[in-house]
Amino acid sequence: MKSKLLKHEPDFYILISTIMLVFIGVIMVYSASSPKALQEFGDPLFFFKRQIVWAALGLFIMIILMNIDYHIWKKHATAIYIITIILGLLIFTPLGMELKGARRWINLGFTTFMPSDAIKLGSIIFYAAFLENKKDKVSKLKDGLIPAFILIGISTGLVYLQKDLSTSITVAGTMLSMYFIAGMPYYVLIASAGLTAILFKVAVYSEGNEYRLDRIKSFRDPFADKLGDGYQIVQSLYALGSGGLFGVGLGKSKQKFFYIPEAYNDFIFSIIGEELGLVGTTFILSLYVIIIFRAFHVARNSNDKFALFLASGIASLIAIQSLMNIAVVTSSIPPTGINLPFVSSGGTSLIFYLASIGILLNISRYTKTDGSKKNEHNS
Amino acid sequence: MRRPTRTNFVRLKIAILIVSLVVFFLFYRLVKIQIVEANDLKKQALRQWTKSVEIEPSRGIIYDRNGRKLAINSPSYTVWAYVSEIENPEEVAKKISPIIEEPEEELVDLIKNGTNMKKLKQSINREKAEEIKNLNIDGISITEGNKRYYPLNNFAPYIIGFTDVDNNGQYGVEKAFDSYLKGSPGLLIKSTDAANRQLPYDGEIIIEPQNGYNLFLTIDENIQRFAEEAASKALIDNKAKSVNIIVMDPMTGEILALANKPDYDPNSPREPIDEKARAEWSNLSEEELQNEWFKLWRNYSINDLYEPGSTFKIITAAAAIEEGVVNKNTHFYCDGFYKSIPGVTLRCAKWYDPHGDQDLYEAFANSCNIAFINMANSVGKEKMFEYIKAFGFGELTGIDLPGEQKGIIPKRLEDISDVNLATMSYGHSVAVTPIQMINAISAVANGGNLMTPRIVKAITDDDGNLVKDYKPEIRRQVISESTSKTILEMLEKTVTEGTGTKSFIPGYRVGGKTGTAEKVIDGKYVSGKYISSFGGVAPVDDPRIAILVIVDEPTGIYYGGTVAGPYAKMVIENTLEYLSVPKEITDEEKSEDIETVTMPDLVGLTLVDATKILKEMGLRFVIDYEEISETSKVVEQKPLAGEEIEINSLVDLYFEKEN
């Protein structure tokens, strides 16, 4: 095909919403982490400084990727996937690091790195290329369905090995969503629902995983054991509830004073709710909705299937992880440890999410705009 | 390059729909939590952020009537454990156990079973508090509070009482006026983080405690001191079981002094007061020790009963004079015995040397039982019973001290037999409390009004404003003023000429009546155990004080005049001098050329021989008790042989027991 793609400005809504989220994230990490930073490091700005560095680096990477033609990812998809798998396995080498009973980090000397974040993006890129290559066979059992699910299994399994259930769900959900958009037969949807139920049962009721059952119990009535299993959720609800409509004011959270453990991480949304109220939480939720909907919009208007799958994969990833985090802190689903994209403190996560946005923005530069459609007609 | 298909677009729409549904659901959750349930959640959160600590009110001060401090507060420290902050209870217990002197295991139990804040030890001193503070243990904190302190130690403990470690009044006015003294606690509310550290904002809210009210007692520190000294001396001199002295202002019913010996130090009520008690207590079991404490803390003056003996004759005389059945000119004849009740022979104390003919004053001064039996018979059962009740016997006096007893008098008129009436006339077969007795004496002295005995004069608040004022309260008029005057004269005569001469004070007009009774234990008279007493009034022309001295189980001589009288004299003399009552030495007293004789040795002689010798020498003698016969031999005498004594002074004789 000779037709040169028309390049235009990237999606403004995605760009501005992302920057706002990162900005709010940096501020809120500062607010939520200062008591702990002061106590543990003698410097209330400890986490704030790190978050600024990561945010700057992440935005820099985003801008670079925004300007790299996304076709390059399709070309190197297999290599990228292999690298992410190797990264995932590195955890089990001496480079791997155990923190709080979970083996999820690689020690790079100057910093730690969470391979699961890489696995998410690597899987999306490779899966998009895979789905495009399958063409119409994507809905066929032998050529489409089975390999598609094998890939989901590989990616998810790799994360699950790290005893990271929530990220496993994120990865599986994202890839499933991509496959669904690519044309997964509807009966598979029903079957996978059954499969999910079985997996859920295994994950919750199998031996050695009793803690998950306790978590589900504590979800149904967190106040029944508010000093034990229900503690974090109850504290999160206290924070959100005390915020009310307008919040207690920026920086004035009380729950961040060790009532919510690591308030700057998985439960940062609760602190936002306490300090900025329903107004604040709704605003954050809206920013996610804008990014997600615009990402689907980019997918809808992309010129090729790879771009469509890649954009909708990134949209799904952001949707699943952000909504899941908000669902956890509002006690809408059983508690599970997952951070809030763009906002929670944590370098790897921020870098990879901004990288994803960078790729997404690049795709958005090649979409069919109203103007471009006209151009097509004219040509 | 492959173009997207229609399927892709449809599926994208479905995905957007799903995301929209989830977003709506989450928005609904946020509204529910942050708006609908917000108040409830906020309240619960507030409860966990705010820690409230009670601020102890300062207990009211107890003063004597002149503003001398009898009970104050001194700082003390309490050790608390913030249970959630203590990671290793065993280690913490090990560190603080030796300082606060509590067993390690108990501390570990307290910490492990506690929630939030747990009190580990109360009332430790500053040094220990500092020591614990310096250990800097996470989760252990010290608060400052108050502890009761009695600066005068074992001074008036039976009036003041004491408090427990939580500053609750236990005995005395500390208990009776606890609700006034204790005040109400304040509250310190502060916002804290999860580890109970103060948050940087939302400072503390302090609700000030309402401090307790102050008590001004009717007690006069000086008079109390005179009473305490006299009681201690009487206890030692008589080797008695206990001594009780009450001094009252007869006009107002205010108690000026109330001393019981032996006593205790309210600062440490469970510690033995002296080496003797320490030695006695050292062998006691826990239970016996408890009983010993309870006995020691009892206020004899209002909690215990005794048979008043001859002091009760004041009541009989008052009734007889008031009813007009006797007057100054009435004569009584005593032949030593009273035989009018079939089958019963009652003896006079001096049956071996009968009083013979005597007028009312002489009969009173002689304390002649026969005369009083006749008086009671003239008054009649019904009236006697009325007067006994009217003088407050058999009912509570209403004194504001805990645990007052009513005493024992016949329940109904029908219960009084002829014998009862006869023995009651000289104070047997009735049981009274010392406070009832002195209150009755005061009524006789003040012109006939039975007062409510007062222990508290006024209550003031923290700023010194008067909260309550206890005015003298007349309960009823029992006898007329003229009867009152007559009895005062009779009492004076008893001291100048009768059984009470050991209480005579030159220059002061003292009136009084002695009493001796065998002790009643479990309803039976116990021979050899006596209660000796002296009830008095001074000065009789303008009574300022009434006094009652009771010596329980004196060793050796037991006549009330000898055993109790001199100590009453000590207190009266000191008190009247302190109250600046002028001494009026009459010319007669001044000029009187006092003839003296040398006291003969009477030990070994019989009753008849001994009294004969004394009469010949111009000396008088008292034998207040009747269980002796003509052949009883003298085993002890007072004064001792060889001492120079004034003519007409009293000699005490102590006889061997009859078999």
PDB file of N, CA, C and O in Angstrom, chain B residues 545-571:
ATOM      1  N   ILE B 545     -17.528  24.386 127.209  1.00  0.00           N
ATOM      2  CA  ILE B 545     -17.266  23.057 126.668  1.00  0.00           C
ATOM      3  C   ILE B 545     -17.941  21.975 127.510  1.00  0.00           C
ATOM      4  O   ILE B 545     -18.123  22.116 128.719  1.00  0.00           O
ATOM      5  N   ALA B 546     -18.346  20.927 126.802  1.00  0.00           N
ATOM      6  CA  ALA B 546     -18.744  19.687 127.459  1.00  0.00           C
ATOM      7  C   ALA B 546     -17.686  18.661 127.073  1.00  0.00           C
ATOM      8  O   ALA B 546     -17.133  18.723 125.975  1.00  0.00           O
ATOM      9  N   ILE B 547     -17.390  17.781 127.984  1.00  0.00           N
ATOM     10  CA  ILE B 547     -16.333  16.810 127.696  1.00  0.00           C
ATOM     11  C   ILE B 547     -16.727  15.432 128.178  1.00  0.00           C
ATOM     12  O   ILE B 547     -17.432  15.290 129.185  1.00  0.00           O
ATOM     13  N   LEU B 548     -16.340  14.431 127.432  1.00  0.00           N
ATOM     14  CA  LEU B 548     -16.563  13.052 127.848  1.00  0.00           C
ATOM     15  C   LEU B 548     -15.259  12.296 127.635  1.00  0.00           C
ATOM     16  O   LEU B 548     -14.682  12.325 126.542  1.00  0.00           O
ATOM     17  N   VAL B 549     -14.774  11.689 128.714  1.00  0.00           N
ATOM     18  CA  VAL B 549     -13.559  10.873 128.609  1.00  0.00           C
ATOM     19  C   VAL B 549     -13.948   9.442 128.949  1.00  0.00           C
ATOM     20  O   VAL B 549     -14.543   9.193 130.001  1.00  0.00           O
ATOM     21  N   ILE B 550     -13.662   8.510 128.057  1.00  0.00           N
ATOM     22  CA  ILE B 550     -14.005   7.106 128.299  1.00  0.00           C
ATOM     23  C   ILE B 550     -12.735   6.275 128.211  1.00  0.00           C
ATOM     24  O   ILE B 550     -12.002   6.359 127.220  1.00  0.00           O
ATOM     25  N   VAL B 551     -12.465   5.536 129.282  1.00  0.00           N
ATOM     26  CA  VAL B 551     -11.286   4.672 129.275  1.00  0.00           C
ATOM     27  C   VAL B 551     -11.792   3.229 129.255  1.00  0.00           C
ATOM     28  O   VAL B 551     -12.494   2.798 130.165  1.00  0.00           O
ATOM     29  N   ASP B 552     -11.445   2.529 128.205  1.00  0.00           N
ATOM     30  CA  ASP B 552     -11.928   1.159 128.018  1.00  0.00           C
ATOM     31  C   ASP B 552     -10.887   0.185 128.550  1.00  0.00           C
ATOM     32  O   ASP B 552      -9.725   0.213 128.145  1.00  0.00           O
ATOM     33  N   GLU B 553     -11.323  -0.646 129.503  1.00  0.00           N
ATOM     34  CA  GLU B 553     -10.467  -1.668 130.104  1.00  0.00           C
ATOM     35  C   GLU B 553      -9.169  -1.122 130.678  1.00  0.00           C
ATOM     36  O   GLU B 553      -8.065  -1.481 130.242  1.00  0.00           O
ATOM     37  N   PRO B 554      -9.285  -0.256 131.691  1.00  0.00           N
ATOM     38  CA  PRO B 554      -8.051   0.162 132.361  1.00  0.00           C
ATOM     39  C   PRO B 554      -7.482  -1.015 133.158  1.00  0.00           C
ATOM     40  O   PRO B 554      -8.228  -1.913 133.548  1.00  0.00           O
ATOM     41  N   THR B 555      -6.193  -1.007 133.363  1.00  0.00           N
ATOM     42  CA  THR B 555      -5.572  -2.063 134.160  1.00  0.00           C
ATOM     43  C   THR B 555      -5.379  -1.521 135.575  1.00  0.00           C
ATOM     44  O   THR B 555      -4.905  -0.400 135.755  1.00  0.00           O
ATOM     45  N   GLY B 556      -5.767  -2.313 136.582  1.00  0.00           N
ATOM     46  CA  GLY B 556      -5.615  -1.854 137.963  1.00  0.00           C
ATOM     47  C   GLY B 556      -6.807  -1.023 138.373  1.00  0.00           C
ATOM     48  O   GLY B 556      -7.955  -1.408 138.167  1.00  0.00           O
ATOM     49  N   ILE B 557      -6.530   0.151 138.970  1.00  0.00           N
ATOM     50  CA  ILE B 557      -7.598   1.041 139.419  1.00  0.00           C
ATOM     51  C   ILE B 557      -8.530   1.356 138.261  1.00  0.00           C
ATOM     52  O   ILE B 557      -8.059   1.633 137.161  1.00  0.00           O
ATOM     53  N   TYR B 558      -9.822   1.312 138.513  1.00  0.00           N
ATOM     54  CA  TYR B 558     -10.738   1.525 137.405  1.00  0.00           C
ATOM     55  C   TYR B 558     -11.833   2.543 137.714  1.00  0.00           C
ATOM     56  O   TYR B 558     -12.768   2.679 136.970  1.00  0.00           O
ATOM     57  N   TYR B 559     -11.734   3.286 138.848  1.00  0.00           N
ATOM     58  CA  TYR B 559     -12.791   4.246 139.150  1.00  0.00           C
ATOM     59  C   TYR B 559     -12.729   5.391 138.158  1.00  0.00           C
ATOM     60  O   TYR B 559     -11.666   5.965 137.913  1.00  0.00           O
ATOM     61  N   GLY B 560     -13.897   5.693 137.634  1.00  0.00           N
ATOM     62  CA  GLY B 560     -13.962   6.727 136.598  1.00  0.00           C
ATOM     63  C   GLY B 560     -13.295   8.019 137.009  1.00  0.00           C
ATOM     64  O   GLY B 560     -12.581   8.654 136.227  1.00  0.00           O
ATOM     65  N   GLY B 561     -13.492   8.415 138.301  1.00  0.00           N
ATOM     66  CA  GLY B 561     -12.930   9.671 138.780  1.00  0.00           C
ATOM     67  C   GLY B 561     -11.422   9.686 138.682  1.00  0.00           C
ATOM     68  O   GLY B 561     -10.803  10.709 138.394  1.00  0.00           O
ATOM     69  N   THR B 562     -10.809   8.534 138.893  1.00  0.00           N
ATOM     70  CA  THR B 562      -9.354   8.433 138.902  1.00  0.00           C
ATOM     71  C   THR B 562      -8.780   8.138 137.522  1.00  0.00           C
ATOM     72  O   THR B 562      -7.775   8.695 137.097  1.00  0.00           O
ATOM     73  N   VAL B 563      -9.470   7.233 136.840  1.00  0.00           N
ATOM     74  CA  VAL B 563      -8.956   6.748 135.559  1.00  0.00           C
ATOM     75  C   VAL B 563      -9.212   7.767 134.452  1.00  0.00           C
ATOM     76  O   VAL B 563      -8.351   8.003 133.600  1.00  0.00           O
ATOM     77  N   ALA B 564     -10.391   8.397 134.485  1.00  0.00           N
ATOM     78  CA  ALA B 564     -10.753   9.325 133.417  1.00  0.00           C
ATOM     79  C   ALA B 564     -10.668  10.780 133.866  1.00  0.00           C
ATOM     80  O   ALA B 564     -10.295  11.662 133.088  1.00  0.00           O
ATOM     81  N   GLY B 565     -10.997  11.036 135.124  1.00  0.00           N
ATOM     82  CA  GLY B 565     -11.094  12.400 135.638  1.00  0.00           C
ATOM     83  C   GLY B 565      -9.891  13.276 135.379  1.00  0.00           C
ATOM     84  O   GLY B 565     -10.034  14.380 134.829  1.00  0.00           O
ATOM     85  N   PRO B 566      -8.682  12.844 135.733  1.00  0.00           N
ATOM     86  CA  PRO B 566      -7.520  13.722 135.581  1.00  0.00           C
ATOM     87  C   PRO B 566      -7.269  14.118 134.132  1.00  0.00           C
ATOM     88  O   PRO B 566      -6.751  15.212 133.872  1.00  0.00           O
ATOM     89  N   TYR B 567      -7.636  13.263 133.208  1.00  0.00           N
ATOM     90  CA  TYR B 567      -7.385  13.569 131.792  1.00  0.00           C
ATOM     91  C   TYR B 567      -8.421  14.555 131.282  1.00  0.00           C
ATOM     92  O   TYR B 567      -8.132  15.420 130.463  1.00  0.00           O
ATOM     93  N   ALA B 568      -9.647  14.440 131.847  1.00  0.00           N
ATOM     94  CA  ALA B 568     -10.670  15.440 131.541  1.00  0.00           C
ATOM     95  C   ALA B 568     -10.188  16.790 132.046  1.00  0.00           C
ATOM     96  O   ALA B 568     -10.298  17.817 131.361  1.00  0.00           O
ATOM     97  N   LYS B 569      -9.612  16.777 133.238  1.00  0.00           N
ATOM     98  CA  LYS B 569      -9.102  18.013 133.844  1.00  0.00           C
ATOM     99  C   LYS B 569      -8.035  18.657 132.945  1.00  0.00           C
ATOM    100  O   LYS B 569      -8.078  19.860 132.677  1.00  0.00           O
ATOM    101  N   MET B 570      -7.116  17.813 132.433  1.00  0.00           N
ATOM    102  CA  MET B 570      -6.064  18.315 131.540  1.00  0.00           C
ATOM    103  C   MET B 570      -6.673  19.048 130.348  1.00  0.00           C
ATOM    104  O   MET B 570      -6.278  20.164 129.998  1.00  0.00           O
ATOM    105  N   VAL B 571      -7.627  18.382 129.734  1.00  0.00           N
ATOM    106  CA  VAL B 571      -8.222  18.948 128.521  1.00  0.00           C
ATOM    107  C   VAL B 571      -8.999  20.216 128.856  1.00  0.00           C
ATOM    108  O   VAL B 571      -8.878  21.231 128.164  1.00  0.00           O
TER     109      VAL B 571
END
